XYZ file of C-alpha atoms in Angstrom:
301
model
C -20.500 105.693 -137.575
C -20.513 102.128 -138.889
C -20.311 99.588 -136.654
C -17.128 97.164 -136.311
C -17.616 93.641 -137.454
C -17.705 90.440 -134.794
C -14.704 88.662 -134.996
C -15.666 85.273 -137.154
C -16.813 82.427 -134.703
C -13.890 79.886 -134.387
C -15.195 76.260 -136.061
C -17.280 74.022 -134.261
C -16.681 69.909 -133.518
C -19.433 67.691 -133.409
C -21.983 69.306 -130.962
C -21.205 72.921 -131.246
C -17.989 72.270 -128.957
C -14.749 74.282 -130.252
C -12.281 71.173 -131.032
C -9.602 70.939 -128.831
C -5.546 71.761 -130.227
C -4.282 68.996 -131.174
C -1.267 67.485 -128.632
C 1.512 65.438 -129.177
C 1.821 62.250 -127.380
C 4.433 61.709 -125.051
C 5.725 58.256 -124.052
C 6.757 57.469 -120.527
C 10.285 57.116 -120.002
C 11.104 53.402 -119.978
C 12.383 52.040 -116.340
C 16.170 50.483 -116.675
C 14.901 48.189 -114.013
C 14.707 44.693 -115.512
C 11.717 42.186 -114.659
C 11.536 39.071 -112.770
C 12.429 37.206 -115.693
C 16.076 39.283 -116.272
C 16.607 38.295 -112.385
C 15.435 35.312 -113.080
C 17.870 34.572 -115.911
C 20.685 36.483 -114.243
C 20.799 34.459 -110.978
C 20.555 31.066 -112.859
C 23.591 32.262 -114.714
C 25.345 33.138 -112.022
C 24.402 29.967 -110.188
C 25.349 27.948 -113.538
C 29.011 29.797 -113.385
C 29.679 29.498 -109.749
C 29.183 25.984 -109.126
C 32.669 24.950 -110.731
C 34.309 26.871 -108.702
C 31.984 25.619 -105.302
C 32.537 22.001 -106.469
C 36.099 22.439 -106.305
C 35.876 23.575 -102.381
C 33.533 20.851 -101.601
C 35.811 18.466 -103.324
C 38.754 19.756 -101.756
C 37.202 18.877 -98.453
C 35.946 15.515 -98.731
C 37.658 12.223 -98.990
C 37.980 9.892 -102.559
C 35.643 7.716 -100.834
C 32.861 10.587 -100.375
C 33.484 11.661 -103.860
C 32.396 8.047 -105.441
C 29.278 8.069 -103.848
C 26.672 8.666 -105.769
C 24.292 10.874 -105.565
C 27.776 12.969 -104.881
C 27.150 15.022 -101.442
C 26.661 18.565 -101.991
C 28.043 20.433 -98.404
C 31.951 20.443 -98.145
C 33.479 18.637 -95.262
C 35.986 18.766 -93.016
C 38.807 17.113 -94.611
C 39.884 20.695 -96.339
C 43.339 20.536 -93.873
C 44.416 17.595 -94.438
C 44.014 17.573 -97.945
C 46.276 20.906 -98.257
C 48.929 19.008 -96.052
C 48.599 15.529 -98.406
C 49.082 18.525 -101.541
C 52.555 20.126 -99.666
C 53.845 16.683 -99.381
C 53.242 15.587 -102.380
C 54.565 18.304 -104.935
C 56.334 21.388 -104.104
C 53.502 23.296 -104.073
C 54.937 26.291 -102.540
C 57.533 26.935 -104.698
C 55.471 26.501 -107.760
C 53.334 28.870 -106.623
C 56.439 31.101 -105.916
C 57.639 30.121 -109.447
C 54.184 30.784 -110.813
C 53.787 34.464 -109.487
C 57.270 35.420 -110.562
C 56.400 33.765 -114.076
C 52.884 35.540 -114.356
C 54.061 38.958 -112.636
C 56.955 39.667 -114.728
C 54.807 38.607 -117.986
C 52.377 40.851 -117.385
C 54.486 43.988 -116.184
C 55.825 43.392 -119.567
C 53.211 42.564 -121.718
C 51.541 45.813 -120.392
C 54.324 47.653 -120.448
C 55.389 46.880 -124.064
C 52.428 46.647 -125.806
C 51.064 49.909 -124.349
C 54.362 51.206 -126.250
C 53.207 49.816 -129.237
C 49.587 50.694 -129.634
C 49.947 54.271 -129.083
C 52.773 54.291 -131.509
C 50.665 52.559 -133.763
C 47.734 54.661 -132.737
C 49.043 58.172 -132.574
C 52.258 58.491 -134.212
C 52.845 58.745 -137.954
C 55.649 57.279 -139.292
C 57.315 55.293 -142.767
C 55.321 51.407 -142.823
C 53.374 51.973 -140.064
C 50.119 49.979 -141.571
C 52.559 47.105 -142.866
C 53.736 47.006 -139.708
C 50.591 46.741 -137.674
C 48.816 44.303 -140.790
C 52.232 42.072 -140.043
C 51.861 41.910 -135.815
C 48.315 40.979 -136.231
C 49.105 38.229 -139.004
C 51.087 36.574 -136.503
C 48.113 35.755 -134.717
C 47.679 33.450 -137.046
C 49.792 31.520 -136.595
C 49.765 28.728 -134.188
C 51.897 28.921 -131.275
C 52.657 24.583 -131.691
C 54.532 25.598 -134.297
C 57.127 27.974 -132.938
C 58.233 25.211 -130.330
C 60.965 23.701 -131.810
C 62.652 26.311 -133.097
C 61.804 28.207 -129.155
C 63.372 25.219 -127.572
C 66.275 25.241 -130.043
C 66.827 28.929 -129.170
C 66.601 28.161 -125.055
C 68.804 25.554 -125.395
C 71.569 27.049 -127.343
C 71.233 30.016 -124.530
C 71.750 27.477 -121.420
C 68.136 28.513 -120.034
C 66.700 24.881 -119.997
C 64.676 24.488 -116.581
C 65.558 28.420 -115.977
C 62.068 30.619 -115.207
C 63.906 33.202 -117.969
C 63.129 30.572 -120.755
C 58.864 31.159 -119.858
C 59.047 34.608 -119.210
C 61.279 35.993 -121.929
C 59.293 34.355 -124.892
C 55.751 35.766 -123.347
C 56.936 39.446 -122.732
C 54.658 40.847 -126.249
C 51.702 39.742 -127.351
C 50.208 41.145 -130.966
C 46.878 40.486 -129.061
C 48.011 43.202 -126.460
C 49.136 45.425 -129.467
C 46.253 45.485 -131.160
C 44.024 45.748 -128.212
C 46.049 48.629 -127.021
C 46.203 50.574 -130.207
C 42.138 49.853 -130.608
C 41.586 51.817 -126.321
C 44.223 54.474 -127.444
C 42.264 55.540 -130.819
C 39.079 55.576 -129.192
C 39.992 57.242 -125.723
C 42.871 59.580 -126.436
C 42.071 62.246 -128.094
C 44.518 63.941 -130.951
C 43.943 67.405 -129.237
C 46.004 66.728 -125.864
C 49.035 65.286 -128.076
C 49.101 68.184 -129.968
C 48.717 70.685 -126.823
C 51.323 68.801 -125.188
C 54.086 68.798 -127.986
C 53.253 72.955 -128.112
C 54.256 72.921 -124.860
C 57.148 71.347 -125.589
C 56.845 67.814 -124.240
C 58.791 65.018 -125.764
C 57.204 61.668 -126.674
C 57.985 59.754 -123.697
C 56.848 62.667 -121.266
C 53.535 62.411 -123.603
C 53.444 58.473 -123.076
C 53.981 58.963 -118.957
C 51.566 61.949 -118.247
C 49.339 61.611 -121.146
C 48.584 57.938 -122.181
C 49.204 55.960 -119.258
C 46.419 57.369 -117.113
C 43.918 57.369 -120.091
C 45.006 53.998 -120.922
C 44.966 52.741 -117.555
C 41.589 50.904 -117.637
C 42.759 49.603 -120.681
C 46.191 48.458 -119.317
C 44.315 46.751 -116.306
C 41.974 44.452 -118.562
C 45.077 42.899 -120.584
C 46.875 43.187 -117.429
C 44.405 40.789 -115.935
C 44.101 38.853 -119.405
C 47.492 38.359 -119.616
C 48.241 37.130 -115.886
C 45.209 34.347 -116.130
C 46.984 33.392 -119.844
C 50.530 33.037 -118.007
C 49.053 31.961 -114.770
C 47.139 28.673 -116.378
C 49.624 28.132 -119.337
C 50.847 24.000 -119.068
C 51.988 23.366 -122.759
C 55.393 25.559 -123.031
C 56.504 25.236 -118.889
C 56.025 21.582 -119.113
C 58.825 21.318 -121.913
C 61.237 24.426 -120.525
C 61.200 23.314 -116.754
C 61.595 20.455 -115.187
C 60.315 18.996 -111.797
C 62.888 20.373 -109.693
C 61.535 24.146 -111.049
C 57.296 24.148 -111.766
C 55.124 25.678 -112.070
C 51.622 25.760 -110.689
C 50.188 23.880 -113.595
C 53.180 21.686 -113.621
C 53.224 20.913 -110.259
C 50.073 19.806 -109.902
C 50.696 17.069 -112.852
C 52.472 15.187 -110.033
C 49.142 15.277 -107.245
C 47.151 11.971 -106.558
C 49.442 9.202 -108.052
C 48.868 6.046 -107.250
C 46.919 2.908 -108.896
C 43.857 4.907 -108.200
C 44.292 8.957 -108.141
C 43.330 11.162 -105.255
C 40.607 13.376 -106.674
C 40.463 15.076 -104.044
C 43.755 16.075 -102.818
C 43.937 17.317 -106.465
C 40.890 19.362 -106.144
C 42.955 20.639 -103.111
C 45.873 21.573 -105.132
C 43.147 23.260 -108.017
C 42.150 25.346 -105.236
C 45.062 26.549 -104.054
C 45.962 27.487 -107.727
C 43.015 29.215 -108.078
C 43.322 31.421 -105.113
C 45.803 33.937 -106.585
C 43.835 34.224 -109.974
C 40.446 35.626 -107.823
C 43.204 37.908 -105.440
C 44.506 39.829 -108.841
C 40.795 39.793 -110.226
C 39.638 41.377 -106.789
C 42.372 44.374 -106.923
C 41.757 45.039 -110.180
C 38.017 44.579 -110.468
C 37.141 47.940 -110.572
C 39.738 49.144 -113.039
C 38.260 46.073 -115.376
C 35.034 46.804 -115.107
C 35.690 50.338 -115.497
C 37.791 49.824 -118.992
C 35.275 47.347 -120.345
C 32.302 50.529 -119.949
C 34.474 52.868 -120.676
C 34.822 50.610 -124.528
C 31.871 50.608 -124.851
C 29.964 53.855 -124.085
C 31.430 55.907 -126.902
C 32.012 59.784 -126.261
C-alpha cells in the first residue's frame, strides 16, 4: 500500500509563524455627547438670548432714575408694582390686551384652519391649474404688504369697520406663507397610501381632511399656529391705522406709555413685559407640539 501524502504546510510569516487572517477594522461608535466646548458655546448662546428678555424685568422694576446710572445695575428692584399700576393708569392696558388676544386668537384659528385647507389640496388633490395656482399664492409673497394699504383702508372704510377689531382680523385670516408651509408638512408626512385606503372605504374628502390630515398635520399646524399668533400678536403698522385709541391694541397701546418731556423707560419696560407675558404662555402650551413638528421636518422617513 502506498502511503497518503502530508497535507502541504500552510505558508510561513517572517519567523516561521503562520500569518495571522487578515481582520477588518472596526471604528468605535462615535458618542452624541458634545464636549465642553458645544456646552460651552451653547450656554453663552443661551445667556446672549436671554438677557433681553431679563433686562426687560429688571427694567420693569427699577425707577428712570436707576436706569440712568451708569454702570446700569444689574438685580431688579422692587419698584415692579408700582410700575404695573403707573402702566393701568396710563393706557388701557387691559383692554388692549383683551383686544390683542381676540385679534391674535381668531387670526390664528384661521390662518391654521384655512391654510391647512389649502396645502393638502395643493398637496394631495389633483385638479385643472393646480401649479398656476400654487406658483400665483406664493408670488404674492412678493409683494410688499405697504403697498396693499390704501386700497385695504379704502375697502374698511367703504364697509363701516374703521376702529372695529373685524378690520385686523379679517384681512390676516390666509397667509400664502401658511399655504405653502402647509402643502410642503403634508407632502412629506402624509403618505398617498392612507388617502387612497380611505376613499376605498368610502370616505369623502372632508372626512379624509378631519381623521386623516389633521392629526398628521398637527405638529405642523402648531408651528404656524405659534408663527402666526407672535406675527398678529406684535403687528403695529396695520392696527395703528384701522383702530383708534379708544380700541388698541397691545402694540398700540403701549405707543401712549411714558409721555412726558422726559419718557418713563421704565414704566414702558413695564408695559413690554406685560405684552410679552402671553407670547411665552402660548409658546409654553405648545412647546412640545413645536418642537415635535420642527424634528419631525427634519428627520425624513
Amino acid at each position: 500500500m502506498t502511503a497518503l501524502a502530508a497535507p502541504p504546510a500552510p505558508p510561513t510569516g517572517t519567523g516561521g509563524t503562520p500569518p495571522r487572517p487578515e481582520r477588518r477594522k472596526r471604528r468605535a461608535p462615535r458618542s452624541m455627547h458634545g464636549g465642553m466646548l458645544s456646552y460651552a458655546i451653547l450656554a453663552v448662546a443661551l445667556l446672549i438670548s436671554a438677557f433681553p428678555f431679563y433686562w426687560t424685568i429688571v427694567a420693569a422694576s427699577r425707577s428712570n432714575a436707576d436706569l440712568a446710572k451708569v454702570p446700569p445695575t444689574l438685580l431688579p428692584g422692587p419698584n415692579l408694582i408700582s410700575n404695573f399700576e403707573a402702566v393701568l393708569e396710563e393706557a388701557d392696558i387691559g383692554k388692549a390686551l383683551l383686544n390683542s388676544l381676540i385679534v391674535s386668537g381668531s387670526i390664528t384659528v384661521g390662518t391654521v384652519l384655512c391654510c391647512t385647507l389649502a396645502g393638502f389640496a395643493f398637496a394631495k388633490l389633483r385638479f385643472r391649474g393646480r401649479g398656476a395656482l400654487l406658483a400665483l399664492t406664493v408670488g404674492t409673497m412678493m409683494i410688499p404688504p405697504q403697498l396693499g394699504v390704501i386700497p385695504l383702508f379704502m375697502l374698511i372704510a367703504e364697509l363701516q369697520w374703521v376702529n372695529q377689531l373685524q378690520a385686523v382680523i379679517l384681512p390676516g385670516l390666509v397667509s400664502a406663507f401658511g399655504v405653502f408651509f402647509m402643502r410642503q408638512y403634508l407632502v412629506q408626512s402624509l403618505p398617498d397610501e392612507l388617502i387612497e385606503a380611505a376613499r376605498v372605504d368610502g370616505a369623502s374628502t372632508a372626512r379624509i381632511f378631519w381623521s386623516i390630515v389633521v392629526p398628521i398635520a398637527r405638529p405642523g399646524m402648531a408651528v404656524l399656529g405659534m408663527l402666526t399668533f407672535m406675527t398678529a400678536w406684535n403687528d403695529f403698522f396695520w392696527p395703528i391705522i384701522a383702530l383708534s385709541s379708544q380700541e388698541p391694541t397691545v402694540q398700540v397701546a403701549l405707543r401712549q406709555l411714558g409721555g412726558g418731556y422726559v419718557h418713563d423707560q421704565s414704566v414702558i419696560m413695564a408695559g413690554t413685559l406685560l405684552g410679552t407675558l402671553p407670547v411665552l404662555l402660548v409658546f409654553g402650551l405648545l412647546g412640545r407640539q413645536i418642537v415635535g413638528g420642527i424634528m419631525q421636518g427634519a428627520v425624513k422617513g
